[in-house]
């Protein structure tokens, strides 16, 4: 299986901060990477696909980059609604795998 | 606007069979693979498997021996059966569309306990 490793596991930040979450794949996945946001008691929500394509309706403060084995999700200016858990997921080859998550907390 | 609605039993005893169904409303059913995912505190998010309208399936090897995913194109529904469940199968189970999963069903908490 292609193991996905996110860092950090927890991130404390303030409103207005710029934050970056990193996701590393154990094998190259080109740009077949998605990012999700999950809030307690809810299903994950797709934010970004193909490493950098912002999904419709997702605020432009979210951006993704990377290819191969290293990827980043950046939030340019944190808003109250952004405090949640974020997951990366590779869909280059099955079994499709997720990172362990990054919990974004209010400082 | 595609919507997924799922249902099934939420409390099972060890060795029983987990059965869930997901109905797809709106959009194209034929274009995509349809997926089951589960989430547990211990293992995080885990892809279970997928099926397309032709009935072609791909399963997670870790579950393959116990898993069946089926499709009913006339009802635009797909289903999950997982046999011989144990406490390790306790999780929230989700259905979703595609391989970059969007949208998701609302989730079903399945608890395996004697």
PDB file of C-alpha atoms in Angstrom:
ATOM      1  CA  UNK A   1       0.000   0.000   0.000  1.00  0.00           C
ATOM      2  CA  UNK A   2       1.048   3.578  -0.590  1.00  0.00           C
ATOM      3  CA  UNK A   3       1.433   5.103   2.870  1.00  0.00           C
ATOM      4  CA  UNK A   4       0.458   8.744   3.282  1.00  0.00           C
ATOM      5  CA  UNK A   5       2.068  10.682   6.122  1.00  0.00           C
ATOM      6  CA  UNK A   6       0.854  14.096   7.198  1.00  0.00           C
ATOM      7  CA  UNK A   7       2.604  16.628   9.351  1.00  0.00           C
ATOM      8  CA  UNK A   8       2.019  18.061  11.784  1.00  0.00           C
ATOM      9  CA  UNK A   9      -0.626  15.951  13.514  1.00  0.00           C
ATOM     10  CA  UNK A  10      -1.868  18.999  15.380  1.00  0.00           C
ATOM     11  CA  UNK A  11      -1.447  22.646  14.493  1.00  0.00           C
ATOM     12  CA  UNK A  12      -2.350  25.573  16.727  1.00  0.00           C
ATOM     13  CA  UNK A  13      -2.893  28.866  14.937  1.00  0.00           C
ATOM     14  CA  UNK A  14      -4.731  32.168  15.180  1.00  0.00           C
ATOM     15  CA  UNK A  15      -7.283  33.884  12.986  1.00  0.00           C
ATOM     16  CA  UNK A  16      -5.500  35.507  10.069  1.00  0.00           C
ATOM     17  CA  UNK A  17      -2.462  33.203  10.204  1.00  0.00           C
ATOM     18  CA  UNK A  18      -1.049  31.490   7.146  1.00  0.00           C
ATOM     19  CA  UNK A  19      -0.722  27.754   7.743  1.00  0.00           C
ATOM     20  CA  UNK A  20       0.734  24.894   5.749  1.00  0.00           C
ATOM     21  CA  UNK A  21       0.097  21.169   6.108  1.00  0.00           C
ATOM     22  CA  UNK A  22       2.427  18.664   4.483  1.00  0.00           C
ATOM     23  CA  UNK A  23       1.568  15.256   3.057  1.00  0.00           C
ATOM     24  CA  UNK A  24       4.158  12.741   1.898  1.00  0.00           C
ATOM     25  CA  UNK A  25       3.510   9.580  -0.105  1.00  0.00           C
ATOM     26  CA  UNK A  26       5.707   6.512   0.248  1.00  0.00           C
ATOM     27  CA  UNK A  27       5.566   6.017  -3.542  1.00  0.00           C
ATOM     28  CA  UNK A  28       5.146   8.553  -6.315  1.00  0.00           C
ATOM     29  CA  UNK A  29       1.535   9.446  -7.119  1.00  0.00           C
ATOM     30  CA  UNK A  30       2.116  12.134  -9.776  1.00  0.00           C
ATOM     31  CA  UNK A  31      -0.597  14.660  -8.851  1.00  0.00           C
ATOM     32  CA  UNK A  32      -3.319  12.183  -7.921  1.00  0.00           C
ATOM     33  CA  UNK A  33      -3.871  13.740  -4.527  1.00  0.00           C
ATOM     34  CA  UNK A  34      -6.956  15.122  -2.805  1.00  0.00           C
ATOM     35  CA  UNK A  35      -7.395  17.200   0.339  1.00  0.00           C
ATOM     36  CA  UNK A  36     -10.454  17.025   2.612  1.00  0.00           C
ATOM     37  CA  UNK A  37     -11.770  19.035   5.530  1.00  0.00           C
ATOM     38  CA  UNK A  38     -13.732  17.280   8.260  1.00  0.00           C
ATOM     39  CA  UNK A  39     -15.684  18.791  11.127  1.00  0.00           C
ATOM     40  CA  UNK A  40     -16.916  16.798  14.128  1.00  0.00           C
ATOM     41  CA  UNK A  41     -19.843  14.524  13.348  1.00  0.00           C
ATOM     42  CA  UNK A  42     -19.722  15.274   9.626  1.00  0.00           C
ATOM     43  CA  UNK A  43     -18.430  13.517   6.545  1.00  0.00           C
ATOM     44  CA  UNK A  44     -15.206  14.819   5.042  1.00  0.00           C
ATOM     45  CA  UNK A  45     -15.594  17.517   2.403  1.00  0.00           C
ATOM     46  CA  UNK A  46     -13.454  17.574  -0.732  1.00  0.00           C
ATOM     47  CA  UNK A  47     -11.446  20.789  -0.975  1.00  0.00           C
ATOM     48  CA  UNK A  48      -8.784  20.133  -3.599  1.00  0.00           C
ATOM     49  CA  UNK A  49      -8.227  17.436  -6.205  1.00  0.00           C
ATOM     50  CA  UNK A  50      -5.363  16.694  -8.602  1.00  0.00           C
ATOM     51  CA  UNK A  51      -3.062  18.244  -6.004  1.00  0.00           C
ATOM     52  CA  UNK A  52      -3.941  21.858  -6.827  1.00  0.00           C
ATOM     53  CA  UNK A  53      -7.442  22.064  -8.326  1.00  0.00           C
ATOM     54  CA  UNK A  54      -9.774  23.949  -6.016  1.00  0.00           C
ATOM     55  CA  UNK A  55     -13.256  22.458  -5.919  1.00  0.00           C
ATOM     56  CA  UNK A  56     -16.226  24.630  -6.751  1.00  0.00           C
ATOM     57  CA  UNK A  57     -17.372  26.724  -3.814  1.00  0.00           C
ATOM     58  CA  UNK A  58     -14.159  26.322  -1.825  1.00  0.00           C
ATOM     59  CA  UNK A  59     -12.713  29.686  -0.723  1.00  0.00           C
ATOM     60  CA  UNK A  60      -9.659  30.885  -2.597  1.00  0.00           C
ATOM     61  CA  UNK A  61      -7.655  31.125   0.634  1.00  0.00           C
ATOM     62  CA  UNK A  62      -7.155  27.356   0.263  1.00  0.00           C
ATOM     63  CA  UNK A  63      -4.472  26.200  -2.133  1.00  0.00           C
ATOM     64  CA  UNK A  64      -2.592  22.999  -2.841  1.00  0.00           C
ATOM     65  CA  UNK A  65       0.697  22.201  -4.483  1.00  0.00           C
ATOM     66  CA  UNK A  66       3.160  19.407  -5.088  1.00  0.00           C
ATOM     67  CA  UNK A  67       3.753  16.359  -7.211  1.00  0.00           C
ATOM     68  CA  UNK A  68       5.416  12.997  -6.918  1.00  0.00           C
ATOM     69  CA  UNK A  69       5.703  12.304  -3.212  1.00  0.00           C
ATOM     70  CA  UNK A  70       5.462  15.681  -1.471  1.00  0.00           C
ATOM     71  CA  UNK A  71       2.415  17.898  -1.256  1.00  0.00           C
ATOM     72  CA  UNK A  72       1.192  20.875   0.722  1.00  0.00           C
ATOM     73  CA  UNK A  73      -2.133  22.407   1.650  1.00  0.00           C
ATOM     74  CA  UNK A  74      -1.959  26.102   2.483  1.00  0.00           C
ATOM     75  CA  UNK A  75      -4.588  28.320   4.050  1.00  0.00           C
ATOM     76  CA  UNK A  76      -3.531  31.893   3.392  1.00  0.00           C
ATOM     77  CA  UNK A  77      -5.502  33.649   6.138  1.00  0.00           C
ATOM     78  CA  UNK A  78      -7.275  31.482   8.695  1.00  0.00           C
ATOM     79  CA  UNK A  79     -10.942  32.120   9.268  1.00  0.00           C
ATOM     80  CA  UNK A  80     -13.041  30.787  12.183  1.00  0.00           C
ATOM     81  CA  UNK A  81     -14.738  28.254   9.917  1.00  0.00           C
ATOM     82  CA  UNK A  82     -11.373  26.668   9.009  1.00  0.00           C
ATOM     83  CA  UNK A  83     -10.714  25.053  12.382  1.00  0.00           C
ATOM     84  CA  UNK A  84     -11.208  21.394  11.553  1.00  0.00           C
ATOM     85  CA  UNK A  85      -9.254  18.250  10.707  1.00  0.00           C
ATOM     86  CA  UNK A  86      -7.619  17.965   7.289  1.00  0.00           C
ATOM     87  CA  UNK A  87      -6.776  14.776   5.417  1.00  0.00           C
ATOM     88  CA  UNK A  88      -4.832  14.020   2.274  1.00  0.00           C
ATOM     89  CA  UNK A  89      -5.691  11.024   0.093  1.00  0.00           C
ATOM     90  CA  UNK A  90      -3.954   9.416  -2.855  1.00  0.00           C
ATOM     91  CA  UNK A  91      -5.970   8.037  -5.733  1.00  0.00           C
ATOM     92  CA  UNK A  92      -3.116   7.041  -8.007  1.00  0.00           C
ATOM     93  CA  UNK A  93      -3.614   3.345  -7.346  1.00  0.00           C
ATOM     94  CA  UNK A  94      -5.615   1.070  -5.107  1.00  0.00           C
ATOM     95  CA  UNK A  95      -5.987   0.599  -2.274  1.00  0.00           C
ATOM     96  CA  UNK A  96      -6.592   4.353  -2.065  1.00  0.00           C
ATOM     97  CA  UNK A  97      -5.119   5.619   1.163  1.00  0.00           C
ATOM     98  CA  UNK A  98      -5.461   8.577   3.488  1.00  0.00           C
ATOM     99  CA  UNK A  99      -3.102  10.461   5.718  1.00  0.00           C
ATOM    100  CA  UNK A 100      -3.704  10.234   9.445  1.00  0.00           C
ATOM    101  CA  UNK A 101      -5.066  13.771   9.614  1.00  0.00           C
ATOM    102  CA  UNK A 102      -3.989  17.186  10.857  1.00  0.00           C
ATOM    103  CA  UNK A 103      -6.143  18.814  13.507  1.00  0.00           C
ATOM    104  CA  UNK A 104      -6.126  22.586  13.171  1.00  0.00           C
ATOM    105  CA  UNK A 105      -6.850  24.198  16.526  1.00  0.00           C
ATOM    106  CA  UNK A 106      -7.372  27.736  17.684  1.00  0.00           C
ATOM    107  CA  UNK A 107      -4.358  29.131  19.540  1.00  0.00           C
TER     108      UNK A 107
ATOM    109  CA  UNK B   1     -26.743  18.214  -7.254  1.00  0.00           C
ATOM    110  CA  UNK B   2     -25.824  14.633  -6.453  1.00  0.00           C
ATOM    111  CA  UNK B   3     -26.871  13.347  -3.051  1.00  0.00           C
ATOM    112  CA  UNK B   4     -26.028  10.036  -1.387  1.00  0.00           C
ATOM    113  CA  UNK B   5     -28.247   8.577   1.303  1.00  0.00           C
ATOM    114  CA  UNK B   6     -27.196   5.463   3.182  1.00  0.00           C
ATOM    115  CA  UNK B   7     -28.811   3.107   5.645  1.00  0.00           C
ATOM    116  CA  UNK B   8     -28.286  -0.174   7.427  1.00  0.00           C
ATOM    117  CA  UNK B   9     -28.061  -1.868  10.807  1.00  0.00           C
ATOM    118  CA  UNK B  10     -26.010  -0.028  13.383  1.00  0.00           C
ATOM    119  CA  UNK B  11     -25.518  -2.665  16.085  1.00  0.00           C
ATOM    120  CA  UNK B  12     -24.105  -6.096  15.359  1.00  0.00           C
ATOM    121  CA  UNK B  13     -22.797  -9.015  17.358  1.00  0.00           C
ATOM    122  CA  UNK B  14     -19.428 -10.586  16.585  1.00  0.00           C
ATOM    123  CA  UNK B  15     -19.570 -13.028  13.646  1.00  0.00           C
ATOM    124  CA  UNK B  16     -22.641 -11.350  12.126  1.00  0.00           C
ATOM    125  CA  UNK B  17     -22.774  -9.741   8.686  1.00  0.00           C
ATOM    126  CA  UNK B  18     -22.673  -5.988   8.234  1.00  0.00           C
ATOM    127  CA  UNK B  19     -25.035  -4.766   5.494  1.00  0.00           C
ATOM    128  CA  UNK B  20     -25.320  -1.200   4.242  1.00  0.00           C
ATOM    129  CA  UNK B  21     -26.963   0.345   1.190  1.00  0.00           C
ATOM    130  CA  UNK B  22     -26.361   3.711  -0.457  1.00  0.00           C
ATOM    131  CA  UNK B  23     -28.848   5.388  -2.800  1.00  0.00           C
ATOM    132  CA  UNK B  24     -27.687   7.925  -5.364  1.00  0.00           C
ATOM    133  CA  UNK B  25     -29.986  10.796  -6.230  1.00  0.00           C
ATOM    134  CA  UNK B  26     -29.262  13.022  -9.205  1.00  0.00           C
ATOM    135  CA  UNK B  27     -26.338  13.115 -11.577  1.00  0.00           C
ATOM    136  CA  UNK B  28     -24.962  10.302 -13.686  1.00  0.00           C
ATOM    137  CA  UNK B  29     -24.792   6.864 -12.083  1.00  0.00           C
ATOM    138  CA  UNK B  30     -22.992   5.254 -14.997  1.00  0.00           C
ATOM    139  CA  UNK B  31     -19.927   7.486 -15.203  1.00  0.00           C
ATOM    140  CA  UNK B  32     -18.356   6.792 -11.849  1.00  0.00           C
ATOM    141  CA  UNK B  33     -17.067   4.218  -9.469  1.00  0.00           C
ATOM    142  CA  UNK B  34     -19.063   4.133  -6.231  1.00  0.00           C
ATOM    143  CA  UNK B  35     -17.128   3.688  -3.030  1.00  0.00           C
ATOM    144  CA  UNK B  36     -17.340   2.574   0.590  1.00  0.00           C
ATOM    145  CA  UNK B  37     -15.033   4.111   3.211  1.00  0.00           C
ATOM    146  CA  UNK B  38     -14.914   3.665   6.956  1.00  0.00           C
ATOM    147  CA  UNK B  39     -13.508   5.735   9.791  1.00  0.00           C
ATOM    148  CA  UNK B  40     -12.515   4.491  13.197  1.00  0.00           C
ATOM    149  CA  UNK B  41     -10.527   6.143  15.975  1.00  0.00           C
ATOM    150  CA  UNK B  42      -7.872   3.484  15.763  1.00  0.00           C
ATOM    151  CA  UNK B  43      -7.345   3.220  12.005  1.00  0.00           C
ATOM    152  CA  UNK B  44      -8.490   6.611  10.712  1.00  0.00           C
ATOM    153  CA  UNK B  45     -10.025   6.731   7.249  1.00  0.00           C
ATOM    154  CA  UNK B  46      -9.874   3.448   5.363  1.00  0.00           C
ATOM    155  CA  UNK B  47     -10.964   2.795   1.795  1.00  0.00           C
ATOM    156  CA  UNK B  48     -13.047  -0.385   1.698  1.00  0.00           C
ATOM    157  CA  UNK B  49     -13.770  -0.854  -1.982  1.00  0.00           C
ATOM    158  CA  UNK B  50     -15.579   0.350  -5.080  1.00  0.00           C
ATOM    159  CA  UNK B  51     -17.960  -0.760  -7.815  1.00  0.00           C
ATOM    160  CA  UNK B  52     -19.094   0.631 -11.147  1.00  0.00           C
ATOM    161  CA  UNK B  53     -22.407   0.246 -12.937  1.00  0.00           C
ATOM    162  CA  UNK B  54     -21.154  -2.823 -14.766  1.00  0.00           C
ATOM    163  CA  UNK B  55     -20.466  -4.521 -11.469  1.00  0.00           C
ATOM    164  CA  UNK B  56     -16.685  -4.311 -11.730  1.00  0.00           C
ATOM    165  CA  UNK B  57     -15.262  -4.200  -8.227  1.00  0.00           C
ATOM    166  CA  UNK B  58     -11.988  -3.352  -6.541  1.00  0.00           C
ATOM    167  CA  UNK B  59     -11.519  -4.269  -2.906  1.00  0.00           C
ATOM    168  CA  UNK B  60      -9.060  -3.394  -0.194  1.00  0.00           C
ATOM    169  CA  UNK B  61      -6.918  -6.537   0.162  1.00  0.00           C
ATOM    170  CA  UNK B  62      -7.168  -6.269   3.938  1.00  0.00           C
ATOM    171  CA  UNK B  63     -10.944  -6.888   3.737  1.00  0.00           C
ATOM    172  CA  UNK B  64     -11.300  -8.789   0.477  1.00  0.00           C
ATOM    173  CA  UNK B  65     -11.960 -12.214   1.979  1.00  0.00           C
ATOM    174  CA  UNK B  66     -15.004 -10.921   3.886  1.00  0.00           C
ATOM    175  CA  UNK B  67     -16.285  -8.272   1.516  1.00  0.00           C
ATOM    176  CA  UNK B  68     -18.939  -8.069  -1.183  1.00  0.00           C
ATOM    177  CA  UNK B  69     -19.986  -4.860  -2.903  1.00  0.00           C
ATOM    178  CA  UNK B  70     -22.924  -5.034  -5.285  1.00  0.00           C
ATOM    179  CA  UNK B  71     -24.889  -2.636  -7.457  1.00  0.00           C
ATOM    180  CA  UNK B  72     -28.508  -2.233  -8.497  1.00  0.00           C
ATOM    181  CA  UNK B  73     -28.496   0.116 -11.452  1.00  0.00           C
ATOM    182  CA  UNK B  74     -32.294   0.109 -11.763  1.00  0.00           C
ATOM    183  CA  UNK B  75     -32.489   1.732  -8.321  1.00  0.00           C
ATOM    184  CA  UNK B  76     -29.164   3.630  -8.578  1.00  0.00           C
ATOM    185  CA  UNK B  77     -28.075   1.939  -5.377  1.00  0.00           C
ATOM    186  CA  UNK B  78     -25.008   0.066  -4.266  1.00  0.00           C
ATOM    187  CA  UNK B  79     -24.490  -2.098  -1.219  1.00  0.00           C
ATOM    188  CA  UNK B  80     -21.818  -3.366   1.139  1.00  0.00           C
ATOM    189  CA  UNK B  81     -21.710  -6.707   2.911  1.00  0.00           C
ATOM    190  CA  UNK B  82     -18.936  -7.538   5.342  1.00  0.00           C
ATOM    191  CA  UNK B  83     -19.074 -10.967   6.936  1.00  0.00           C
ATOM    192  CA  UNK B  84     -17.784 -12.280  10.249  1.00  0.00           C
ATOM    193  CA  UNK B  85     -17.490  -8.878  11.874  1.00  0.00           C
ATOM    194  CA  UNK B  86     -15.463  -8.280  15.032  1.00  0.00           C
ATOM    195  CA  UNK B  87     -14.991  -5.306  17.321  1.00  0.00           C
ATOM    196  CA  UNK B  88     -12.271  -4.120  14.941  1.00  0.00           C
ATOM    197  CA  UNK B  89     -14.995  -3.420  12.365  1.00  0.00           C
ATOM    198  CA  UNK B  90     -16.646  -0.847  14.627  1.00  0.00           C
ATOM    199  CA  UNK B  91     -16.539   2.409  12.684  1.00  0.00           C
ATOM    200  CA  UNK B  92     -18.523   5.064  10.888  1.00  0.00           C
ATOM    201  CA  UNK B  93     -19.143   3.784   7.382  1.00  0.00           C
ATOM    202  CA  UNK B  94     -19.543   6.185   4.477  1.00  0.00           C
ATOM    203  CA  UNK B  95     -20.515   5.810   0.844  1.00  0.00           C
ATOM    204  CA  UNK B  96     -19.056   8.224  -1.686  1.00  0.00           C
ATOM    205  CA  UNK B  97     -18.696   8.857  -5.386  1.00  0.00           C
ATOM    206  CA  UNK B  98     -15.542   8.351  -7.409  1.00  0.00           C
ATOM    207  CA  UNK B  99     -11.918   7.993  -6.418  1.00  0.00           C
ATOM    208  CA  UNK B 100     -11.492  11.530  -5.222  1.00  0.00           C
ATOM    209  CA  UNK B 101     -14.468  11.155  -3.002  1.00  0.00           C
ATOM    210  CA  UNK B 102     -17.221  13.649  -3.601  1.00  0.00           C
ATOM    211  CA  UNK B 103     -19.910  13.789  -2.427  1.00  0.00           C
ATOM    212  CA  UNK B 104     -20.225  11.578   0.653  1.00  0.00           C
ATOM    213  CA  UNK B 105     -23.188   9.989   2.335  1.00  0.00           C
ATOM    214  CA  UNK B 106     -24.127  11.068   5.812  1.00  0.00           C
ATOM    215  CA  UNK B 107     -22.351   8.160   7.492  1.00  0.00           C
ATOM    216  CA  UNK B 108     -23.627   5.208   9.517  1.00  0.00           C
ATOM    217  CA  UNK B 109     -22.157   4.293  12.882  1.00  0.00           C
ATOM    218  CA  UNK B 110     -21.761   0.537  13.097  1.00  0.00           C
ATOM    219  CA  UNK B 111     -20.944  -0.910  16.504  1.00  0.00           C
ATOM    220  CA  UNK B 112     -19.914  -4.532  16.911  1.00  0.00           C
ATOM    221  CA  UNK B 113     -20.432  -5.699  20.476  1.00  0.00           C
ATOM    222  CA  UNK B 114     -21.551  -8.825  22.247  1.00  0.00           C
TER     223      UNK B 114
END
